[in-house]
């Protein structure tokens, strides 16, 4: 896209965005949390306002609604006030979300969908047909062109001001990516925007899927709701969502939901940059892809007791049985917990030799997992505190599968009814 090309050379790509997301963005989470919460709750209110009201309850097609909620919430954190819109607790029920630029917001929402669909289709086609297929599927890259048009003048200005500190310097993910991009040679505007849009895709696509599955699982396992409500009351301070040891029940629920509803059957895909041979007879040729069977691992009885059963507080119970608290953490990176990727420079889960570990490719676990965890915690805290939730048709199929990808169906409808407080009033 406009000169954006990912290099097949270890160490050339990825280092900048890892520091931007893992260090700079994570360090700003406590400061930005109030705006993040208000934006999230505002977008939920928008969806409820636009949903179908039946007997005092709102019916929502949860996956399309979740994509809109996550995209607009992420916009504030990712693009700042210039494109993401300004969120304020004092005006958080702005039903029209007028602070955001509609054409940019629509394109930013559509772009991850275009990339996902085009990517899955292209993997099944001959290479010579890939460019034409991508153009057809994405309507000649309409969403990416609109995003580029909005981003280009901002990125050009920020690149020109790079290194200039001051009180008016933007505090958003886009700025962090610019600050950590290479200086020699410095990326041009097109290359920088390519990196920004690549990270944007990941921030919306996976988070929307995880949020959808979490609310669907909450609807199906309503016995978990009351314990989660009581736990929320025990952590009234919003900053607790950033404490990895807080909310042990909620953390366990999110982890169990992700375990039972992985968005891809395989994980930590890596491309071999050279031929390699291994002591067990394995031969990996240059250009081959090596993956971990994430879906199978998540349902392996060697790792999880009764793996086909959903147990929302499975990991909290493990901690209570004397195991370390890290056993229950949603943000962990472990060989049996691969939703964030795994490791730094090893893939010992496959038993590969140290020579291969040195020669092949680095594995980076998700540097944005703290942000993703915070958003999912805020989402579920708001829902369990303010609503009773159920599925309109609990027996209907909830997922679609294409190759290894597993995504929620857009037709699944959840029912949200204001939760009646003990004093007889409604939450919210």
mmCIF file of N, CA and C in Angstrom, residues 151-239:
data_model
loop_
_atom_site.group_PDB
_atom_site.id
_atom_site.type_symbol
_atom_site.label_atom_id
_atom_site.label_comp_id
_atom_site.label_asym_id
_atom_site.label_seq_id
_atom_site.Cartn_x
_atom_site.Cartn_y
_atom_site.Cartn_z
ATOM 1 N N UNK A 151 -4.575 10.902 7.420
ATOM 2 C CA UNK A 151 -3.367 10.746 8.216
ATOM 3 C C UNK A 151 -2.162 11.475 7.628
ATOM 4 N N UNK A 152 -2.096 11.585 6.316
ATOM 5 C CA UNK A 152 -0.896 12.119 5.662
ATOM 6 C C UNK A 152 -0.490 13.499 6.183
ATOM 7 N N UNK A 153 -1.399 14.494 6.231
ATOM 8 C CA UNK A 153 -0.944 15.810 6.714
ATOM 9 C C UNK A 153 -0.537 15.795 8.186
ATOM 10 N N UNK A 154 -1.205 14.981 9.004
ATOM 11 C CA UNK A 154 -0.839 14.900 10.418
ATOM 12 C C UNK A 154 0.534 14.260 10.595
ATOM 13 N N UNK A 155 0.757 13.159 9.890
ATOM 14 C CA UNK A 155 2.035 12.454 10.011
ATOM 15 C C UNK A 155 3.167 13.320 9.467
ATOM 16 N N UNK A 156 2.924 13.997 8.350
ATOM 17 C CA UNK A 156 3.954 14.868 7.786
ATOM 18 C C UNK A 156 4.348 15.957 8.784
ATOM 19 N N UNK A 157 3.363 16.553 9.437
ATOM 20 C CA UNK A 157 3.655 17.599 10.408
ATOM 21 C C UNK A 157 4.392 17.043 11.626
ATOM 22 N N UNK A 158 3.974 15.882 12.078
ATOM 23 C CA UNK A 158 4.614 15.290 13.257
ATOM 24 C C UNK A 158 6.036 14.810 12.959
ATOM 25 N N UNK A 159 6.263 14.290 11.761
ATOM 26 C CA UNK A 159 7.623 13.899 11.392
ATOM 27 C C UNK A 159 8.537 15.120 11.344
ATOM 28 N N UNK A 160 7.996 16.239 10.857
ATOM 29 C CA UNK A 160 8.801 17.465 10.785
ATOM 30 C C UNK A 160 9.150 17.979 12.182
ATOM 31 N N UNK A 161 8.254 17.732 13.151
ATOM 32 C CA UNK A 161 8.471 18.210 14.523
ATOM 33 C C UNK A 161 9.087 17.150 15.426
ATOM 34 N N UNK A 162 9.513 16.055 14.832
ATOM 35 C CA UNK A 162 10.053 14.968 15.639
ATOM 36 C C UNK A 162 11.275 15.443 16.428
ATOM 37 N N UNK A 163 11.289 15.104 17.708
ATOM 38 C CA UNK A 163 12.390 15.499 18.567
ATOM 39 C C UNK A 163 12.148 16.785 19.315
ATOM 40 N N UNK A 164 11.084 17.504 18.954
ATOM 41 C CA UNK A 164 10.751 18.760 19.631
ATOM 42 C C UNK A 164 9.800 18.463 20.784
ATOM 43 N N UNK A 165 10.249 18.634 21.979
ATOM 44 C CA UNK A 165 9.432 18.394 23.155
ATOM 45 C C UNK A 165 8.719 19.689 23.556
ATOM 46 N N UNK A 166 7.591 19.537 24.223
ATOM 47 C CA UNK A 166 6.857 20.710 24.675
ATOM 48 C C UNK A 166 5.505 20.318 25.210
ATOM 49 N N UNK A 167 4.809 21.241 25.853
ATOM 50 C CA UNK A 167 3.516 20.909 26.467
ATOM 51 C C UNK A 167 2.436 20.552 25.456
ATOM 52 N N UNK A 168 2.614 20.969 24.201
ATOM 53 C CA UNK A 168 1.591 20.702 23.185
ATOM 54 C C UNK A 168 1.893 19.455 22.353
ATOM 55 N N UNK A 169 2.935 18.717 22.713
ATOM 56 C CA UNK A 169 3.249 17.508 21.961
ATOM 57 C C UNK A 169 2.139 16.482 22.148
ATOM 58 N N UNK A 170 1.633 15.889 21.062
ATOM 59 C CA UNK A 170 0.540 14.916 21.179
ATOM 60 C C UNK A 170 0.913 13.721 22.050
ATOM 61 N N UNK A 171 -0.063 13.233 22.781
ATOM 62 C CA UNK A 171 0.120 12.041 23.615
ATOM 63 C C UNK A 171 -0.858 10.984 23.107
ATOM 64 N N UNK A 172 -0.431 10.222 22.128
ATOM 65 C CA UNK A 172 -1.265 9.168 21.561
ATOM 66 C C UNK A 172 -0.366 8.128 20.909
ATOM 67 N N UNK A 173 -0.957 7.011 20.544
ATOM 68 C CA UNK A 173 -0.179 5.893 20.009
ATOM 69 C C UNK A 173 0.499 6.261 18.693
ATOM 70 N N UNK A 174 -0.176 7.041 17.863
ATOM 71 C CA UNK A 174 0.415 7.451 16.594
ATOM 72 C C UNK A 174 1.727 8.197 16.822
ATOM 73 N N UNK A 175 1.763 9.071 17.832
ATOM 74 C CA UNK A 175 2.983 9.811 18.129
ATOM 75 C C UNK A 175 4.073 8.888 18.643
ATOM 76 N N UNK A 176 3.695 7.895 19.453
ATOM 77 C CA UNK A 176 4.691 6.952 19.967
ATOM 78 C C UNK A 176 5.328 6.159 18.832
ATOM 79 N N UNK A 177 4.520 5.773 17.841
ATOM 80 C CA UNK A 177 5.059 5.034 16.701
ATOM 81 C C UNK A 177 6.026 5.903 15.892
ATOM 82 N N UNK A 178 5.704 7.175 15.755
ATOM 83 C CA UNK A 178 6.593 8.090 15.047
ATOM 84 C C UNK A 178 7.893 8.277 15.831
ATOM 85 N N UNK A 179 7.778 8.459 17.152
ATOM 86 C CA UNK A 179 8.966 8.706 17.977
ATOM 87 C C UNK A 179 9.931 7.520 17.985
ATOM 88 N N UNK A 180 9.404 6.307 17.841
ATOM 89 C CA UNK A 180 10.251 5.117 17.925
ATOM 90 C C UNK A 180 10.607 4.548 16.557
ATOM 91 N N UNK A 181 10.199 5.203 15.484
ATOM 92 C CA UNK A 181 10.552 4.738 14.139
ATOM 93 C C UNK A 181 12.030 5.033 13.864
ATOM 94 N N UNK A 182 12.645 4.337 12.902
ATOM 95 C CA UNK A 182 14.071 4.516 12.630
ATOM 96 C C UNK A 182 14.408 5.954 12.232
ATOM 97 N N UNK A 183 15.585 6.391 12.630
ATOM 98 C CA UNK A 183 16.068 7.726 12.266
ATOM 99 C C UNK A 183 17.011 7.682 11.064
ATOM 100 N N UNK A 184 17.705 6.553 10.876
ATOM 101 C CA UNK A 184 18.640 6.412 9.765
ATOM 102 C C UNK A 184 18.407 5.058 9.105
ATOM 103 N N UNK A 185 17.808 5.035 7.914
ATOM 104 C CA UNK A 185 17.156 6.175 7.264
ATOM 105 C C UNK A 185 15.793 6.435 7.901
ATOM 106 N N UNK A 186 15.369 7.669 7.952
ATOM 107 C CA UNK A 186 14.067 8.008 8.532
ATOM 108 C C UNK A 186 12.959 7.582 7.587
ATOM 109 N N UNK A 187 11.899 7.013 8.150
ATOM 110 C CA UNK A 187 10.757 6.627 7.332
ATOM 111 C C UNK A 187 10.101 7.861 6.729
ATOM 112 N N UNK A 188 9.619 7.706 5.501
ATOM 113 C CA UNK A 188 8.845 8.791 4.894
ATOM 114 C C UNK A 188 7.390 8.693 5.359
ATOM 115 N N UNK A 189 6.560 9.590 4.878
ATOM 116 C CA UNK A 189 5.161 9.646 5.327
ATOM 117 C C UNK A 189 4.426 8.344 5.011
ATOM 118 N N UNK A 190 4.587 7.844 3.781
ATOM 119 C CA UNK A 190 3.878 6.618 3.385
ATOM 120 C C UNK A 190 4.290 5.430 4.235
ATOM 121 N N UNK A 191 5.597 5.298 4.462
ATOM 122 C CA UNK A 191 6.074 4.160 5.265
ATOM 123 C C UNK A 191 5.567 4.251 6.693
ATOM 124 N N UNK A 192 5.543 5.440 7.251
ATOM 125 C CA UNK A 192 5.070 5.622 8.625
ATOM 126 C C UNK A 192 3.587 5.312 8.734
ATOM 127 N N UNK A 193 2.810 5.781 7.764
ATOM 128 C CA UNK A 193 1.374 5.500 7.786
ATOM 129 C C UNK A 193 1.115 4.006 7.637
ATOM 130 N N UNK A 194 1.927 3.330 6.821
ATOM 131 C CA UNK A 194 1.772 1.877 6.696
ATOM 132 C C UNK A 194 1.930 1.176 8.026
ATOM 133 N N UNK A 195 2.926 1.589 8.797
ATOM 134 C CA UNK A 195 3.137 1.000 10.127
ATOM 135 C C UNK A 195 1.962 1.308 11.051
ATOM 136 N N UNK A 196 1.497 2.550 11.027
ATOM 137 C CA UNK A 196 0.376 2.964 11.872
ATOM 138 C C UNK A 196 -0.869 2.143 11.555
ATOM 139 N N UNK A 197 -1.155 1.969 10.281
ATOM 140 C CA UNK A 197 -2.364 1.241 9.894
ATOM 141 C C UNK A 197 -2.250 -0.252 10.187
ATOM 142 N N UNK A 198 -1.033 -0.793 10.107
ATOM 143 C CA UNK A 198 -0.844 -2.198 10.448
ATOM 144 C C UNK A 198 -1.147 -2.447 11.924
ATOM 145 N N UNK A 199 -0.658 -1.558 12.784
ATOM 146 C CA UNK A 199 -0.929 -1.706 14.209
ATOM 147 C C UNK A 199 -2.398 -1.435 14.506
ATOM 148 N N UNK A 200 -2.999 -0.478 13.794
ATOM 149 C CA UNK A 200 -4.425 -0.190 13.970
ATOM 150 C C UNK A 200 -5.273 -1.430 13.682
ATOM 151 N N UNK A 201 -4.950 -2.141 12.613
ATOM 152 C CA UNK A 201 -5.691 -3.360 12.286
ATOM 153 C C UNK A 201 -5.708 -4.330 13.456
ATOM 154 N N UNK A 202 -4.542 -4.584 14.027
ATOM 155 C CA UNK A 202 -4.461 -5.533 15.140
ATOM 156 C C UNK A 202 -5.236 -5.041 16.352
ATOM 157 N N UNK A 203 -5.211 -3.732 16.606
ATOM 158 C CA UNK A 203 -5.836 -3.194 17.813
ATOM 159 C C UNK A 203 -7.345 -3.318 17.779
ATOM 160 N N UNK A 204 -7.934 -3.304 16.582
ATOM 161 C CA UNK A 204 -9.397 -3.362 16.465
ATOM 162 C C UNK A 204 -9.876 -4.793 16.270
ATOM 163 N N UNK A 205 -9.244 -5.506 15.359
ATOM 164 C CA UNK A 205 -9.749 -6.819 14.952
ATOM 165 C C UNK A 205 -9.799 -7.802 16.119
ATOM 166 N N UNK A 206 -8.680 -8.003 16.785
ATOM 167 C CA UNK A 206 -8.637 -9.011 17.843
ATOM 168 C C UNK A 206 -9.428 -8.584 19.079
ATOM 169 N N UNK A 207 -9.386 -7.300 19.404
ATOM 170 C CA UNK A 207 -10.076 -6.826 20.592
ATOM 171 C C UNK A 207 -11.587 -6.913 20.424
ATOM 172 N N UNK A 208 -12.086 -6.632 19.222
ATOM 173 C CA UNK A 208 -13.525 -6.742 18.965
ATOM 174 C C UNK A 208 -13.989 -8.193 19.069
ATOM 175 N N UNK A 209 -13.184 -9.115 18.564
ATOM 176 C CA UNK A 209 -13.535 -10.535 18.653
ATOM 177 C C UNK A 209 -13.540 -10.987 20.107
ATOM 178 N N UNK A 210 -12.501 -10.625 20.857
ATOM 179 C CA UNK A 210 -12.428 -11.037 22.266
ATOM 180 C C UNK A 210 -13.577 -10.450 23.073
ATOM 181 N N UNK A 211 -13.919 -9.173 22.839
ATOM 182 C CA UNK A 211 -15.027 -8.561 23.548
ATOM 183 C C UNK A 211 -16.356 -9.218 23.226
ATOM 184 N N UNK A 212 -16.546 -9.576 21.963
ATOM 185 C CA UNK A 212 -17.785 -10.253 21.554
ATOM 186 C C UNK A 212 -17.914 -11.614 22.223
ATOM 187 N N UNK A 213 -16.876 -12.420 22.159
ATOM 188 C CA UNK A 213 -16.927 -13.739 22.785
ATOM 189 C C UNK A 213 -17.135 -13.633 24.299
ATOM 190 N N UNK A 214 -16.511 -12.638 24.927
ATOM 191 C CA UNK A 214 -16.660 -12.480 26.380
ATOM 192 C C UNK A 214 -18.105 -12.187 26.759
ATOM 193 N N UNK A 215 -18.774 -11.298 26.024
ATOM 194 C CA UNK A 215 -20.166 -10.986 26.344
ATOM 195 C C UNK A 215 -21.089 -12.147 26.003
ATOM 196 N N UNK A 216 -20.779 -12.871 24.947
ATOM 197 C CA UNK A 216 -21.581 -14.054 24.637
ATOM 198 C C UNK A 216 -21.424 -15.110 25.724
ATOM 199 N N UNK A 217 -20.200 -15.319 26.195
ATOM 200 C CA UNK A 217 -19.980 -16.291 27.273
ATOM 201 C C UNK A 217 -20.645 -15.837 28.565
ATOM 202 N N UNK A 218 -20.638 -14.551 28.830
ATOM 203 C CA UNK A 218 -21.326 -14.027 30.002
ATOM 204 C C UNK A 218 -22.825 -14.286 29.899
ATOM 205 N N UNK A 219 -23.374 -14.178 28.694
ATOM 206 C CA UNK A 219 -24.800 -14.440 28.475
ATOM 207 C C UNK A 219 -25.141 -15.910 28.687
ATOM 208 N N UNK A 220 -24.227 -16.787 28.315
ATOM 209 C CA UNK A 220 -24.467 -18.222 28.419
ATOM 210 C C UNK A 220 -24.182 -18.770 29.810
ATOM 211 N N UNK A 221 -23.378 -18.063 30.583
ATOM 212 C CA UNK A 221 -22.961 -18.543 31.910
ATOM 213 C C UNK A 221 -23.297 -17.467 32.943
ATOM 214 N N UNK A 222 -24.582 -17.258 33.119
ATOM 215 C CA UNK A 222 -25.053 -16.151 33.946
ATOM 216 C C UNK A 222 -24.792 -16.378 35.427
ATOM 217 N N UNK A 223 -24.428 -17.602 35.788
ATOM 218 C CA UNK A 223 -24.049 -17.853 37.180
ATOM 219 C C UNK A 223 -22.786 -17.086 37.567
ATOM 220 N N UNK A 224 -22.044 -16.618 36.554
ATOM 221 C CA UNK A 224 -20.819 -15.860 36.829
ATOM 222 C C UNK A 224 -21.098 -14.382 37.102
ATOM 223 N N UNK A 225 -22.275 -13.894 36.742
ATOM 224 C CA UNK A 225 -22.531 -12.457 36.771
ATOM 225 C C UNK A 225 -22.513 -11.902 38.189
ATOM 226 N N UNK A 226 -23.212 -12.532 39.111
ATOM 227 C CA UNK A 226 -23.305 -11.974 40.464
ATOM 228 C C UNK A 226 -21.951 -11.943 41.172
ATOM 229 N N UNK A 227 -21.150 -13.010 41.100
ATOM 230 C CA UNK A 227 -19.802 -12.903 41.682
ATOM 231 C C UNK A 227 -18.972 -11.787 41.055
ATOM 232 N N UNK A 228 -19.115 -11.580 39.742
ATOM 233 C CA UNK A 228 -18.382 -10.504 39.086
ATOM 234 C C UNK A 228 -18.884 -9.138 39.552
ATOM 235 N N UNK A 229 -20.179 -9.014 39.795
ATOM 236 C CA UNK A 229 -20.719 -7.749 40.317
ATOM 237 C C UNK A 229 -20.158 -7.454 41.701
ATOM 238 N N UNK A 230 -20.134 -8.449 42.548
ATOM 239 C CA UNK A 230 -19.614 -8.236 43.900
ATOM 240 C C UNK A 230 -18.130 -7.869 43.850
ATOM 241 N N UNK A 231 -17.398 -8.496 42.935
ATOM 242 C CA UNK A 231 -15.981 -8.181 42.814
ATOM 243 C C UNK A 231 -15.798 -6.754 42.320
ATOM 244 N N UNK A 232 -16.629 -6.305 41.400
ATOM 245 C CA UNK A 232 -16.541 -4.931 40.913
ATOM 246 C C UNK A 232 -16.750 -3.945 42.064
ATOM 247 N N UNK A 233 -17.691 -4.242 42.957
ATOM 248 C CA UNK A 233 -17.942 -3.370 44.102
ATOM 249 C C UNK A 233 -16.732 -3.323 45.033
ATOM 250 N N UNK A 234 -15.929 -4.391 45.032
ATOM 251 C CA UNK A 234 -14.746 -4.431 45.896
ATOM 252 C C UNK A 234 -13.583 -3.623 45.322
ATOM 253 N N UNK A 235 -13.677 -3.267 44.024
ATOM 254 C CA UNK A 235 -12.640 -2.468 43.369
ATOM 255 C C UNK A 235 -13.290 -1.242 42.722
ATOM 256 N N UNK A 236 -13.773 -0.293 43.519
ATOM 257 C CA UNK A 236 -14.494 0.854 42.942
ATOM 258 C C UNK A 236 -13.597 1.807 42.163
ATOM 259 N N UNK A 237 -12.306 1.816 42.453
ATOM 260 C CA UNK A 237 -11.384 2.716 41.772
ATOM 261 C C UNK A 237 -11.074 2.174 40.374
ATOM 262 N N UNK A 238 -11.331 2.993 39.350
ATOM 263 C CA UNK A 238 -11.126 2.538 37.974
ATOM 264 C C UNK A 238 -9.695 2.118 37.696
ATOM 265 N N UNK A 239 -8.721 2.734 38.372
ATOM 266 C CA UNK A 239 -7.322 2.394 38.098
ATOM 267 C C UNK A 239 -7.003 0.950 38.461
#
